[in-house]
Amino acid sequence: MSAGGDVRRDVAAGTSGDAPSVGTAARGPVRLRRAVPADAAALGALVADVYVADGLVPADSPYVGELRDAAHRVDHAHVLVATVPGDDGADDVLGTITLASAGTPYAEIARDGEVELRMLAVRPDARGRGLAAVLVRAALAEAAATGARRVVLTTLEAMRTAQRLYDRLGWVRTPERDWAVGRLPMLVYTWDVPAAPGARVEAATWPPLRVEHVGPWQVGLSDGFTQRANSVLPLGEPDDLGAAVDAVEALYAAAGQPAVFRVGDPGAASGLVDELDARGYARGVVTDVLVREPVAPAAVDALPEGLALRVADAPDEAWLDTWVGLKGGTRDTGRRLLAGAPAVHLAAVGPDGVPVGIVRAALADGWAALSCLQVAPSARRRGLGRALTLLALREAAGRGATRAFLQVEADNGAAHALYAGLGFVPAHRYAYRRQAVAGAPTATC
C-alpha cells in the first residue's frame, strides 16, 4: 500500500447520522453475510465511491484503485457485506467492513492474536438506520469466532461521528498505539473480546437428562428435546478418534437419534471436524455466545400495562405450557431438563394469569445463563422481551451471579440487536455437525 496522506482513512466511511433516504435501499430487511467473488464489482464500486464522495480520498488518488479492487480483498481477507434483495432478484449491497488477522495482506497494525477492522462503508441512501453499528458488531462476532482476543482499528481525528460510534460500542482509545502517515496522525481504538463461560459451564446450566462418556467426551441424551441436551461435547483427545465417533454413533442409534457434535470450542479433539465431514455430517446451527458483565442492570423496564411479574425457582404448569407449547416436545422431558440446574423462572402474566412472556436464568460457577425467552405474538412490539431480560438479570444478580451469558443463532439479527442494546457482546462461536440419517427429526436450541 502506498504511503499517501489519504491511505488509511478507511475505517469509518458512511457512519454519519443523516436521515434515512426514502429510496429502496432504506427499506426492507438487511442480511449480513460473508462476501463472495460475485460481490466484488458492486462491493468495490461502493467503497471507492463512498470514500471519494465523503471527501476521504481525492478522486485521482492511487488508493481509489485499491478500494475498487474488492476481488483481492475477498480472496485475502474476511469481508462482510450488508445486503437487501434487489429489483432483479440479486443482492443489493448497502454496506461492508473488512476483517484482517495479523500477518495477512490487509492488516496494518494488528499484532498476534488480534483482528483489524478496515474499510467500513455504508451507501449514502442506506444511512440513518444504524447499519454502521450493525456491521461493526457483526465484525466483532466474527473476530471472536476466530479465537482472537482483541480487535483494533485506526481512525482520523476529524472522524468524530465514527469515534462516537466506537465509544458507544465499548471501544477504548489506545493512544500508546497511535501512529502517523507522514504528518497525518492516526488514532487507534481497541476492543477486547471478553472471556466466554466455556462449553462445560454452558452445559452445566442446561444439563442433559443422561450423560454417557466416550473417553473424555460427554454424550448428552435427552429424548431428542433440544440440541444442547442431545449433543456431544468432544473436549479432549480420545485414544482412537474414529473408534470414538463410532461409539458415539452407536449410543445415539440405540436412542433412535442421529449423532450431533458441538464443534468450535477450545480443547476440542483435533481432526474431529475433518472426520465428521468425511462421514457426511451436515453443518448445523451456528451459535454466538454473548456475555454481559456486570450482571445487575442499572435499571429495569416496567412491564407493559396490564401485566404482572411472577418469579419462581421452578416453572409452574402455566410456564411449562407456554414454553413447551411454542417450542414443541413433551412436558415431562421439558420439566426434567429445566430442573437439572439451579435457576429462576420469570413470567409476565395477564389478568387471567396466563403467561404472555417467559424467561429463565440458570446459575453455574458465578454465571447466569439466560434462555427460553418467549413472547406471545399478541404481546410483541411492546418491549416485553427487553423488560423480561433485564428483570432476569436483576434476579440472577440477587442470587450471586456476577456475569451473564446467552446463546443466539448467528444469523438472528433481531435477537442480536436486542441483546446488544442490553449490553451483551460476542465472546465465542460454536456450531453443530449432525449425522445424516434419513427421516431423523431436527432438534433446535
Short mmCIF file of C-alpha atoms in Angstrom, two decimals:
data_model
loop_
_atom_site.label_atom_id
_atom_site.label_comp_id
_atom_site.label_asym_id
_atom_site.label_seq_id
_atom_site.Cartn_x
_atom_site.Cartn_y
_atom_site.Cartn_z
CA MET A 1 0.00 0.00 0.00
CA SER A 2 1.24 3.47 -0.82
CA ALA A 3 2.14 6.00 1.88
CA GLY A 4 -0.03 8.91 0.73
CA GLY A 5 -1.79 11.01 3.36
CA ASP A 6 -5.23 9.63 2.43
CA VAL A 7 -4.21 5.97 2.60
CA ARG A 8 -5.64 4.90 5.91
CA ARG A 9 -8.86 6.86 6.14
CA ASP A 10 -10.59 3.55 5.73
CA VAL A 11 -12.40 2.54 8.88
CA ALA A 12 -15.37 4.87 9.09
CA ALA A 13 -16.79 5.98 5.76
CA GLY A 14 -20.52 6.36 5.77
CA THR A 15 -21.08 6.48 9.54
CA SER A 16 -22.91 9.78 9.57
CA GLY A 17 -26.26 10.09 11.26
CA ASP A 18 -28.03 11.52 8.20
CA ALA A 19 -31.77 11.00 7.99
CA PRO A 20 -32.64 7.88 6.02
CA SER A 21 -33.35 8.16 2.36
CA VAL A 22 -36.79 7.26 1.06
CA GLY A 23 -35.13 5.16 -1.61
CA THR A 24 -35.40 1.39 -1.90
CA ALA A 25 -32.14 0.85 -0.04
CA ALA A 26 -33.57 2.38 3.13
CA ARG A 27 -36.36 -0.18 3.32
CA GLY A 28 -36.60 -3.93 3.76
CA PRO A 29 -34.78 -6.47 5.94
CA VAL A 30 -31.00 -6.35 5.81
CA ARG A 31 -28.99 -9.55 5.53
CA LEU A 32 -25.39 -9.81 6.73
CA ARG A 33 -23.10 -12.40 5.20
CA ARG A 34 -19.56 -13.01 4.08
CA ALA A 35 -18.73 -11.60 0.67
CA VAL A 36 -18.19 -13.95 -2.27
CA PRO A 37 -16.33 -13.28 -5.53
CA ALA A 38 -19.60 -12.44 -7.30
CA ASP A 39 -19.97 -9.43 -4.97
CA ALA A 40 -16.61 -7.93 -5.93
CA ALA A 41 -17.70 -5.47 -8.64
CA ALA A 42 -20.55 -3.95 -6.62
CA LEU A 43 -18.51 -4.01 -3.43
CA GLY A 44 -15.51 -2.26 -4.96
CA ALA A 45 -17.66 0.42 -6.56
CA LEU A 46 -19.49 1.08 -3.30
CA VAL A 47 -16.36 1.51 -1.19
CA ALA A 48 -14.49 3.65 -3.71
CA ASP A 49 -17.48 5.87 -4.47
CA VAL A 50 -18.29 6.41 -0.78
CA TYR A 51 -14.70 7.32 0.10
CA VAL A 52 -14.50 9.83 -2.72
CA ALA A 53 -17.97 11.30 -2.12
CA ASP A 54 -17.29 11.67 1.62
CA GLY A 55 -14.05 13.50 0.92
CA LEU A 56 -11.84 10.83 2.47
CA VAL A 57 -9.70 10.40 -0.64
CA PRO A 58 -9.29 12.52 -3.77
CA ALA A 59 -10.84 11.04 -6.89
CA ASP A 60 -7.39 10.87 -8.53
CA SER A 61 -5.68 9.12 -5.61
CA PRO A 62 -3.95 5.80 -6.39
CA TYR A 63 -5.69 4.46 -3.31
CA VAL A 64 -9.04 4.58 -5.14
CA GLY A 65 -7.80 1.72 -7.30
CA GLU A 66 -7.11 -0.35 -4.20
CA LEU A 67 -10.54 0.43 -2.81
CA ARG A 68 -12.12 -0.73 -6.07
CA ASP A 69 -10.15 -3.98 -6.02
CA ALA A 70 -12.64 -5.86 -3.86
CA ALA A 71 -11.81 -9.10 -5.63
CA HIS A 72 -8.40 -9.07 -3.96
CA ARG A 73 -9.95 -8.28 -0.56
CA VAL A 74 -12.46 -11.11 -0.86
CA ASP A 75 -9.61 -13.50 -1.65
CA HIS A 76 -7.21 -12.31 1.07
CA ALA A 77 -9.39 -11.06 3.93
CA HIS A 78 -12.71 -11.67 5.65
CA VAL A 79 -15.17 -9.24 4.07
CA LEU A 80 -18.70 -8.81 5.39
CA VAL A 81 -21.50 -7.28 3.34
CA ALA A 82 -24.93 -5.99 4.27
CA THR A 83 -27.49 -6.58 1.52
CA VAL A 84 -31.16 -6.34 0.65
CA PRO A 85 -32.90 -8.08 -2.27
CA GLY A 86 -32.59 -6.01 -5.42
CA ASP A 87 -35.25 -5.42 -8.05
CA ASP A 88 -33.63 -8.04 -10.27
CA GLY A 89 -33.59 -10.65 -7.50
CA ALA A 90 -29.86 -10.29 -6.90
CA ASP A 91 -28.45 -8.96 -3.64
CA ASP A 92 -28.11 -5.19 -3.45
CA VAL A 93 -25.01 -4.27 -1.38
CA LEU A 94 -25.63 -1.48 1.16
CA GLY A 95 -22.51 -1.64 3.30
CA THR A 96 -19.35 -3.53 4.09
CA ILE A 97 -16.48 -3.97 6.51
CA THR A 98 -13.21 -5.89 6.19
CA LEU A 99 -11.51 -8.01 8.86
CA ALA A 100 -7.80 -8.79 8.64
CA SER A 101 -5.84 -11.02 11.01
CA ALA A 102 -2.28 -10.15 11.99
CA GLY A 103 0.20 -11.00 9.27
CA THR A 104 -2.34 -11.01 6.42
CA PRO A 105 -2.21 -8.56 3.48
CA TYR A 106 -4.80 -6.10 4.80
CA ALA A 107 -3.53 -5.93 8.39
CA GLU A 108 -1.79 -2.61 9.09
CA ILE A 109 -1.39 -2.56 12.87
CA ALA A 110 -2.75 -5.90 14.11
CA ARG A 111 -0.47 -7.91 16.39
CA ASP A 112 -0.53 -11.62 17.16
CA GLY A 113 -3.93 -12.62 18.45
CA GLU A 114 -5.61 -9.50 17.04
CA VAL A 115 -8.02 -8.83 14.20
CA GLU A 116 -8.05 -5.45 12.49
CA LEU A 117 -11.14 -3.75 11.07
CA ARG A 118 -10.84 -1.75 7.89
CA MET A 119 -12.84 -0.19 5.06
CA LEU A 120 -16.16 0.29 6.83
CA ALA A 121 -18.52 1.94 4.35
CA VAL A 122 -22.28 2.45 4.11
CA ARG A 123 -24.02 3.63 0.97
CA PRO A 124 -25.47 7.16 1.32
CA ASP A 125 -29.08 6.11 0.65
CA ALA A 126 -28.86 3.44 3.37
CA ARG A 127 -27.64 5.68 6.19
CA GLY A 128 -29.56 6.73 9.24
CA ARG A 129 -30.70 3.20 10.13
CA GLY A 130 -27.74 2.14 12.30
CA LEU A 131 -26.16 -0.02 9.63
CA ALA A 132 -22.60 1.03 10.51
CA ALA A 133 -23.14 -0.16 14.09
CA VAL A 134 -24.64 -3.42 12.85
CA LEU A 135 -21.60 -4.04 10.64
CA VAL A 136 -19.15 -3.29 13.44
CA ARG A 137 -21.00 -5.56 15.89
CA ALA A 138 -21.09 -8.32 13.29
CA ALA A 139 -17.36 -7.89 12.73
CA LEU A 140 -16.73 -8.23 16.46
CA ALA A 141 -18.67 -11.51 16.48
CA GLU A 142 -16.65 -12.76 13.52
CA ALA A 143 -13.43 -11.79 15.26
CA ALA A 144 -14.48 -13.62 18.43
CA ALA A 145 -15.29 -16.66 16.30
CA THR A 146 -11.67 -16.82 15.11
CA GLY A 147 -10.41 -17.01 18.70
CA ALA A 148 -8.92 -13.50 18.58
CA ARG A 149 -8.60 -11.81 21.95
CA ARG A 150 -8.52 -8.22 20.70
CA VAL A 151 -9.85 -6.18 17.79
CA VAL A 152 -8.13 -2.99 16.60
CA LEU A 153 -8.80 -0.18 14.16
CA THR A 154 -7.38 3.17 13.06
CA THR A 155 -9.35 6.37 12.57
CA LEU A 156 -8.66 10.05 11.99
CA GLU A 157 -9.06 12.87 14.49
CA ALA A 158 -11.68 14.55 12.31
CA MET A 159 -13.92 11.46 12.27
CA ARG A 160 -15.95 12.48 15.33
CA THR A 161 -19.09 10.63 14.28
CA ALA A 162 -17.18 7.39 13.92
CA GLN A 163 -15.49 7.90 17.28
CA ARG A 164 -18.87 8.37 18.95
CA LEU A 165 -19.95 5.09 17.40
CA TYR A 166 -16.88 3.30 18.73
CA ASP A 167 -17.36 4.79 22.20
CA ARG A 168 -20.96 3.62 22.20
CA LEU A 169 -19.92 0.09 21.25
CA GLY A 170 -17.35 -0.16 24.03
CA TRP A 171 -14.14 0.53 22.14
CA VAL A 172 -11.25 2.11 24.04
CA ARG A 173 -8.92 4.83 22.79
CA THR A 174 -5.39 3.43 22.95
CA PRO A 175 -3.08 6.41 22.39
CA GLU A 176 0.09 4.46 23.10
CA ARG A 177 -0.52 2.69 19.79
CA ASP A 178 -1.21 5.83 17.74
CA TRP A 179 0.91 6.24 14.65
CA ALA A 180 1.13 8.51 11.62
CA VAL A 181 1.23 8.54 7.86
CA GLY A 182 3.64 11.35 7.09
CA ARG A 183 2.30 14.22 9.22
CA LEU A 184 -1.21 12.78 9.46
CA PRO A 185 -1.94 11.42 12.98
CA MET A 186 -3.65 8.02 13.14
CA LEU A 187 -5.75 7.30 16.22
CA VAL A 188 -6.03 3.71 17.43
CA TYR A 189 -9.02 2.13 19.15
CA THR A 190 -9.08 -1.36 20.66
CA TRP A 191 -11.82 -3.73 21.79
CA ASP A 192 -11.02 -6.75 23.96
CA VAL A 193 -13.00 -9.93 23.39
CA PRO A 194 -14.46 -10.89 26.79
CA ALA A 195 -13.93 -14.27 28.39
CA ALA A 196 -16.59 -16.81 27.46
CA PRO A 197 -18.11 -19.17 30.03
CA GLY A 198 -16.84 -22.21 28.14
CA ALA A 199 -18.66 -25.31 26.97
CA ARG A 200 -18.63 -27.03 30.37
CA VAL A 201 -20.24 -24.10 32.17
CA GLU A 202 -22.78 -23.77 29.39
CA ALA A 203 -23.61 -27.47 29.71
CA ALA A 204 -23.94 -27.14 33.48
CA THR A 205 -26.76 -24.63 33.02
CA TRP A 206 -28.59 -26.95 30.61
CA PRO A 207 -27.54 -30.47 31.62
CA PRO A 208 -28.77 -33.46 29.59
CA LEU A 209 -31.05 -35.96 31.26
CA ARG A 210 -28.43 -38.64 30.74
CA VAL A 211 -24.71 -38.36 30.05
CA GLU A 212 -22.58 -41.19 28.68
CA HIS A 213 -18.81 -40.98 28.42
CA VAL A 214 -16.73 -41.99 25.42
CA GLY A 215 -13.22 -41.44 26.67
CA PRO A 216 -13.05 -37.75 27.63
CA TRP A 217 -16.19 -36.89 25.65
CA GLN A 218 -19.59 -36.22 27.20
CA VAL A 219 -22.50 -37.61 25.21
CA GLY A 220 -25.82 -35.93 26.07
CA LEU A 221 -29.08 -37.82 25.66
CA SER A 222 -32.45 -36.22 26.45
CA ASP A 223 -35.10 -37.88 24.26
CA GLY A 224 -34.23 -35.54 21.40
CA PHE A 225 -35.53 -32.44 23.22
CA THR A 226 -33.22 -29.50 22.34
CA GLN A 227 -29.92 -29.82 20.55
CA ARG A 228 -27.93 -28.59 23.54
CA ALA A 229 -29.11 -31.55 25.60
CA ASN A 230 -28.69 -34.08 22.77
CA SER A 231 -25.18 -33.48 21.53
CA VAL A 232 -21.58 -34.37 22.27
CA LEU A 233 -19.04 -32.17 24.00
CA PRO A 234 -15.93 -33.61 22.34
CA LEU A 235 -13.45 -31.95 24.68
CA GLY A 236 -10.16 -33.83 24.92
CA GLU A 237 -8.34 -36.32 22.74
CA PRO A 238 -9.65 -39.90 22.59
CA ASP A 239 -7.19 -42.75 22.06
CA ASP A 240 -8.72 -43.52 18.66
CA LEU A 241 -10.73 -40.74 17.02
CA GLY A 242 -12.56 -42.95 14.51
CA ALA A 243 -13.47 -45.52 17.14
CA ALA A 244 -14.73 -42.79 19.46
CA VAL A 245 -17.04 -41.41 16.76
CA ASP A 246 -18.26 -44.96 16.08
CA ALA A 247 -19.08 -45.37 19.77
CA VAL A 248 -20.97 -42.07 19.83
CA GLU A 249 -22.98 -43.02 16.77
CA ALA A 250 -23.88 -46.35 18.38
CA LEU A 251 -25.16 -44.60 21.53
CA TYR A 252 -27.38 -42.27 19.54
CA ALA A 253 -28.58 -45.07 17.26
CA ALA A 254 -29.67 -47.04 20.34
CA ALA A 255 -31.64 -43.96 21.43
CA GLY A 256 -33.21 -43.59 17.98
CA GLN A 257 -31.45 -40.29 17.29
CA PRO A 258 -28.77 -39.04 14.88
CA ALA A 259 -25.40 -38.18 16.41
CA VAL A 260 -24.78 -34.46 16.91
CA PHE A 261 -21.39 -32.95 17.78
CA ARG A 262 -20.69 -29.46 19.08
CA VAL A 263 -17.59 -28.11 17.33
CA GLY A 264 -15.51 -24.95 17.56
CA ASP A 265 -14.64 -24.96 21.27
CA PRO A 266 -11.11 -24.66 22.68
CA GLY A 267 -9.88 -28.07 23.72
CA ALA A 268 -11.97 -29.98 21.21
CA ALA A 269 -10.44 -33.09 19.70
CA SER A 270 -8.07 -32.30 16.84
CA GLY A 271 -9.13 -33.68 13.49
CA LEU A 272 -12.75 -34.12 14.57
CA VAL A 273 -14.29 -31.75 12.03
CA ASP A 274 -12.41 -33.43 9.19
CA GLU A 275 -13.57 -36.84 10.45
CA LEU A 276 -17.19 -35.72 10.60
CA ASP A 277 -17.01 -34.09 7.18
CA ALA A 278 -15.60 -37.32 5.76
CA ARG A 279 -18.60 -39.17 7.20
CA GLY A 280 -21.03 -36.78 5.54
CA TYR A 281 -22.20 -34.92 8.63
CA ALA A 282 -24.33 -31.89 7.84
CA ARG A 283 -23.38 -28.42 9.01
CA GLY A 284 -25.90 -27.34 11.62
CA VAL A 285 -26.81 -24.23 13.52
CA VAL A 286 -24.05 -21.68 14.15
CA THR A 287 -24.39 -20.10 17.59
CA ASP A 288 -22.85 -16.99 19.12
CA VAL A 289 -22.20 -16.84 22.85
CA LEU A 290 -22.86 -13.31 24.11
CA VAL A 291 -21.78 -12.16 27.57
CA ARG A 292 -22.54 -9.28 29.89
CA GLU A 293 -20.57 -8.10 32.90
CA PRO A 294 -21.63 -6.96 35.41
CA VAL A 295 -24.93 -8.78 35.59
CA ALA A 296 -27.06 -6.33 37.57
CA PRO A 297 -28.69 -3.70 35.34
CA ALA A 298 -28.64 -0.08 36.48
CA ALA A 299 -32.40 0.00 35.98
CA VAL A 300 -35.14 -2.31 34.76
CA ASP A 301 -38.03 -1.50 32.46
CA ALA A 302 -41.57 -1.68 33.76
CA LEU A 303 -43.71 -4.41 32.28
CA PRO A 304 -46.30 -3.22 29.78
CA GLU A 305 -49.54 -2.06 31.32
CA GLY A 306 -51.84 -4.84 32.46
CA LEU A 307 -49.09 -7.41 33.03
CA ALA A 308 -47.74 -8.68 36.34
CA LEU A 309 -44.47 -10.48 37.12
CA ARG A 310 -44.23 -13.98 38.60
CA VAL A 311 -40.85 -15.28 39.80
CA ALA A 312 -40.17 -18.85 40.94
CA ASP A 313 -37.28 -21.25 41.35
CA ALA A 314 -39.19 -23.92 39.41
CA PRO A 315 -41.54 -23.46 36.47
CA ASP A 316 -45.23 -23.79 37.23
CA GLU A 317 -47.67 -25.53 34.91
CA ALA A 318 -48.56 -22.33 33.05
CA TRP A 319 -44.87 -21.51 32.46
CA LEU A 320 -44.29 -25.03 31.14
CA ASP A 321 -47.37 -24.86 28.91
CA THR A 322 -46.08 -21.61 27.37
CA TRP A 323 -42.57 -22.94 26.76
CA VAL A 324 -43.46 -26.42 25.52
CA GLY A 325 -46.39 -25.12 23.51
CA LEU A 326 -44.23 -22.75 21.48
CA LYS A 327 -41.14 -24.95 21.35
CA GLY A 328 -42.56 -28.42 20.95
CA GLY A 329 -41.54 -31.56 22.81
CA THR A 330 -43.10 -33.20 25.82
CA ARG A 331 -43.96 -31.60 29.13
CA ASP A 332 -42.23 -34.27 31.23
CA THR A 333 -38.95 -34.07 29.33
CA GLY A 334 -39.05 -30.28 29.44
CA ARG A 335 -39.70 -30.22 33.16
CA ARG A 336 -36.82 -32.61 33.86
CA LEU A 337 -34.44 -30.59 31.69
CA LEU A 338 -35.30 -27.35 33.44
CA ALA A 339 -34.85 -28.96 36.85
CA GLY A 340 -31.29 -30.01 36.03
CA ALA A 341 -29.68 -26.75 37.22
CA PRO A 342 -30.48 -24.09 39.84
CA ALA A 343 -32.49 -21.43 38.05
CA VAL A 344 -35.06 -18.69 38.37
CA HIS A 345 -38.09 -18.68 36.07
CA LEU A 346 -39.90 -15.42 35.27
CA ALA A 347 -43.28 -14.95 33.65
CA ALA A 348 -45.24 -11.87 32.62
CA VAL A 349 -48.89 -12.74 33.10
CA GLY A 350 -52.12 -11.08 32.12
CA PRO A 351 -55.23 -10.60 34.28
CA ASP A 352 -56.24 -14.21 33.55
CA GLY A 353 -52.94 -15.48 34.98
CA VAL A 354 -51.78 -16.84 31.62
CA PRO A 355 -48.15 -16.01 30.73
CA VAL A 356 -47.58 -13.92 27.64
CA GLY A 357 -43.80 -13.85 28.14
CA ILE A 358 -41.29 -16.08 29.92
CA VAL A 359 -37.54 -16.31 30.51
CA ARG A 360 -35.17 -18.49 32.54
CA ALA A 361 -31.87 -17.63 34.24
CA ALA A 362 -29.82 -20.68 35.27
CA LEU A 363 -26.84 -20.39 37.62
CA ALA A 364 -23.44 -22.08 37.47
CA ASP A 365 -19.96 -21.05 38.62
CA GLY A 366 -20.89 -17.39 39.04
CA TRP A 367 -22.53 -17.22 35.63
CA ALA A 368 -26.19 -16.64 34.82
CA ALA A 369 -27.35 -18.31 31.61
CA LEU A 370 -30.40 -16.67 30.06
CA SER A 371 -32.60 -18.88 27.92
CA CYS A 372 -36.20 -19.73 26.99
CA LEU A 373 -37.13 -16.11 26.26
CA GLN A 374 -40.51 -16.26 24.56
CA VAL A 375 -43.14 -13.63 23.96
CA ALA A 376 -46.60 -14.47 22.69
CA PRO A 377 -47.40 -12.92 19.28
CA SER A 378 -50.18 -10.83 20.83
CA ALA A 379 -47.71 -9.19 23.25
CA ARG A 380 -44.87 -8.38 20.86
CA ARG A 381 -43.54 -4.94 19.93
CA ARG A 382 -44.25 -3.62 23.43
CA GLY A 383 -40.75 -4.02 24.90
CA LEU A 384 -41.67 -7.15 26.84
CA GLY A 385 -38.63 -9.18 25.74
CA ARG A 386 -36.30 -6.41 26.84
CA ALA A 387 -38.11 -5.94 30.16
CA LEU A 388 -38.05 -9.66 30.97
CA THR A 389 -34.35 -9.90 30.13
CA LEU A 390 -33.49 -7.02 32.47
CA LEU A 391 -35.66 -8.47 35.22
CA ALA A 392 -33.97 -11.86 34.82
CA LEU A 393 -30.57 -10.20 35.13
CA ARG A 394 -31.67 -8.47 38.30
CA GLU A 395 -32.92 -11.74 39.80
CA ALA A 396 -29.71 -13.56 38.84
CA ALA A 397 -27.55 -10.85 40.39
CA GLY A 398 -29.56 -11.17 43.58
CA ARG A 399 -28.69 -14.86 43.62
CA GLY A 400 -24.96 -14.23 43.37
CA ALA A 401 -24.27 -14.22 39.62
CA THR A 402 -21.52 -11.81 38.58
CA ARG A 403 -21.54 -12.48 34.82
CA ALA A 404 -24.26 -13.44 32.37
CA PHE A 405 -24.33 -15.15 29.00
CA LEU A 406 -26.80 -16.32 26.44
CA GLN A 407 -26.68 -18.21 23.18
CA VAL A 408 -28.23 -16.91 19.97
CA GLU A 409 -28.10 -18.16 16.42
CA ALA A 410 -25.52 -16.21 14.46
CA ASP A 411 -27.98 -15.19 11.74
CA ASN A 412 -30.72 -13.98 14.11
CA GLY A 413 -30.26 -10.28 13.53
CA ALA A 414 -33.27 -9.21 15.59
CA ALA A 415 -32.04 -11.08 18.67
CA HIS A 416 -28.51 -9.73 18.25
CA ALA A 417 -29.87 -6.19 18.10
CA LEU A 418 -31.99 -6.70 21.23
CA TYR A 419 -29.13 -8.13 23.27
CA ALA A 420 -26.58 -5.59 22.03
CA GLY A 421 -28.89 -2.89 23.35
CA LEU A 422 -28.84 -4.66 26.72
CA GLY A 423 -25.05 -4.71 26.98
CA PHE A 424 -24.32 -8.23 25.69
CA VAL A 425 -21.23 -8.57 23.50
CA PRO A 426 -19.82 -11.50 21.49
CA ALA A 427 -17.33 -13.79 23.21
CA HIS A 428 -17.34 -17.10 21.32
CA ARG A 429 -18.96 -19.01 18.48
CA TYR A 430 -19.64 -22.71 18.07
CA ALA A 431 -21.55 -24.85 15.63
CA TYR A 432 -23.07 -28.30 15.31
CA ARG A 433 -22.34 -31.18 12.98
CA ARG A 434 -25.28 -33.53 12.52
CA GLN A 435 -25.18 -37.12 11.32
CA ALA A 436 -27.06 -37.63 8.08
CA VAL A 437 -29.84 -40.09 8.98
CA ALA A 438 -32.87 -40.39 6.75
CA GLY A 439 -36.09 -39.30 8.41
CA ALA A 440 -34.43 -38.02 11.60
CA PRO A 441 -36.19 -35.05 13.23
CA THR A 442 -34.32 -31.78 13.59
CA ALA A 443 -33.65 -30.50 17.11
CA THR A 444 -33.00 -26.84 17.78
CA CYS A 445 -31.88 -24.64 20.69
#
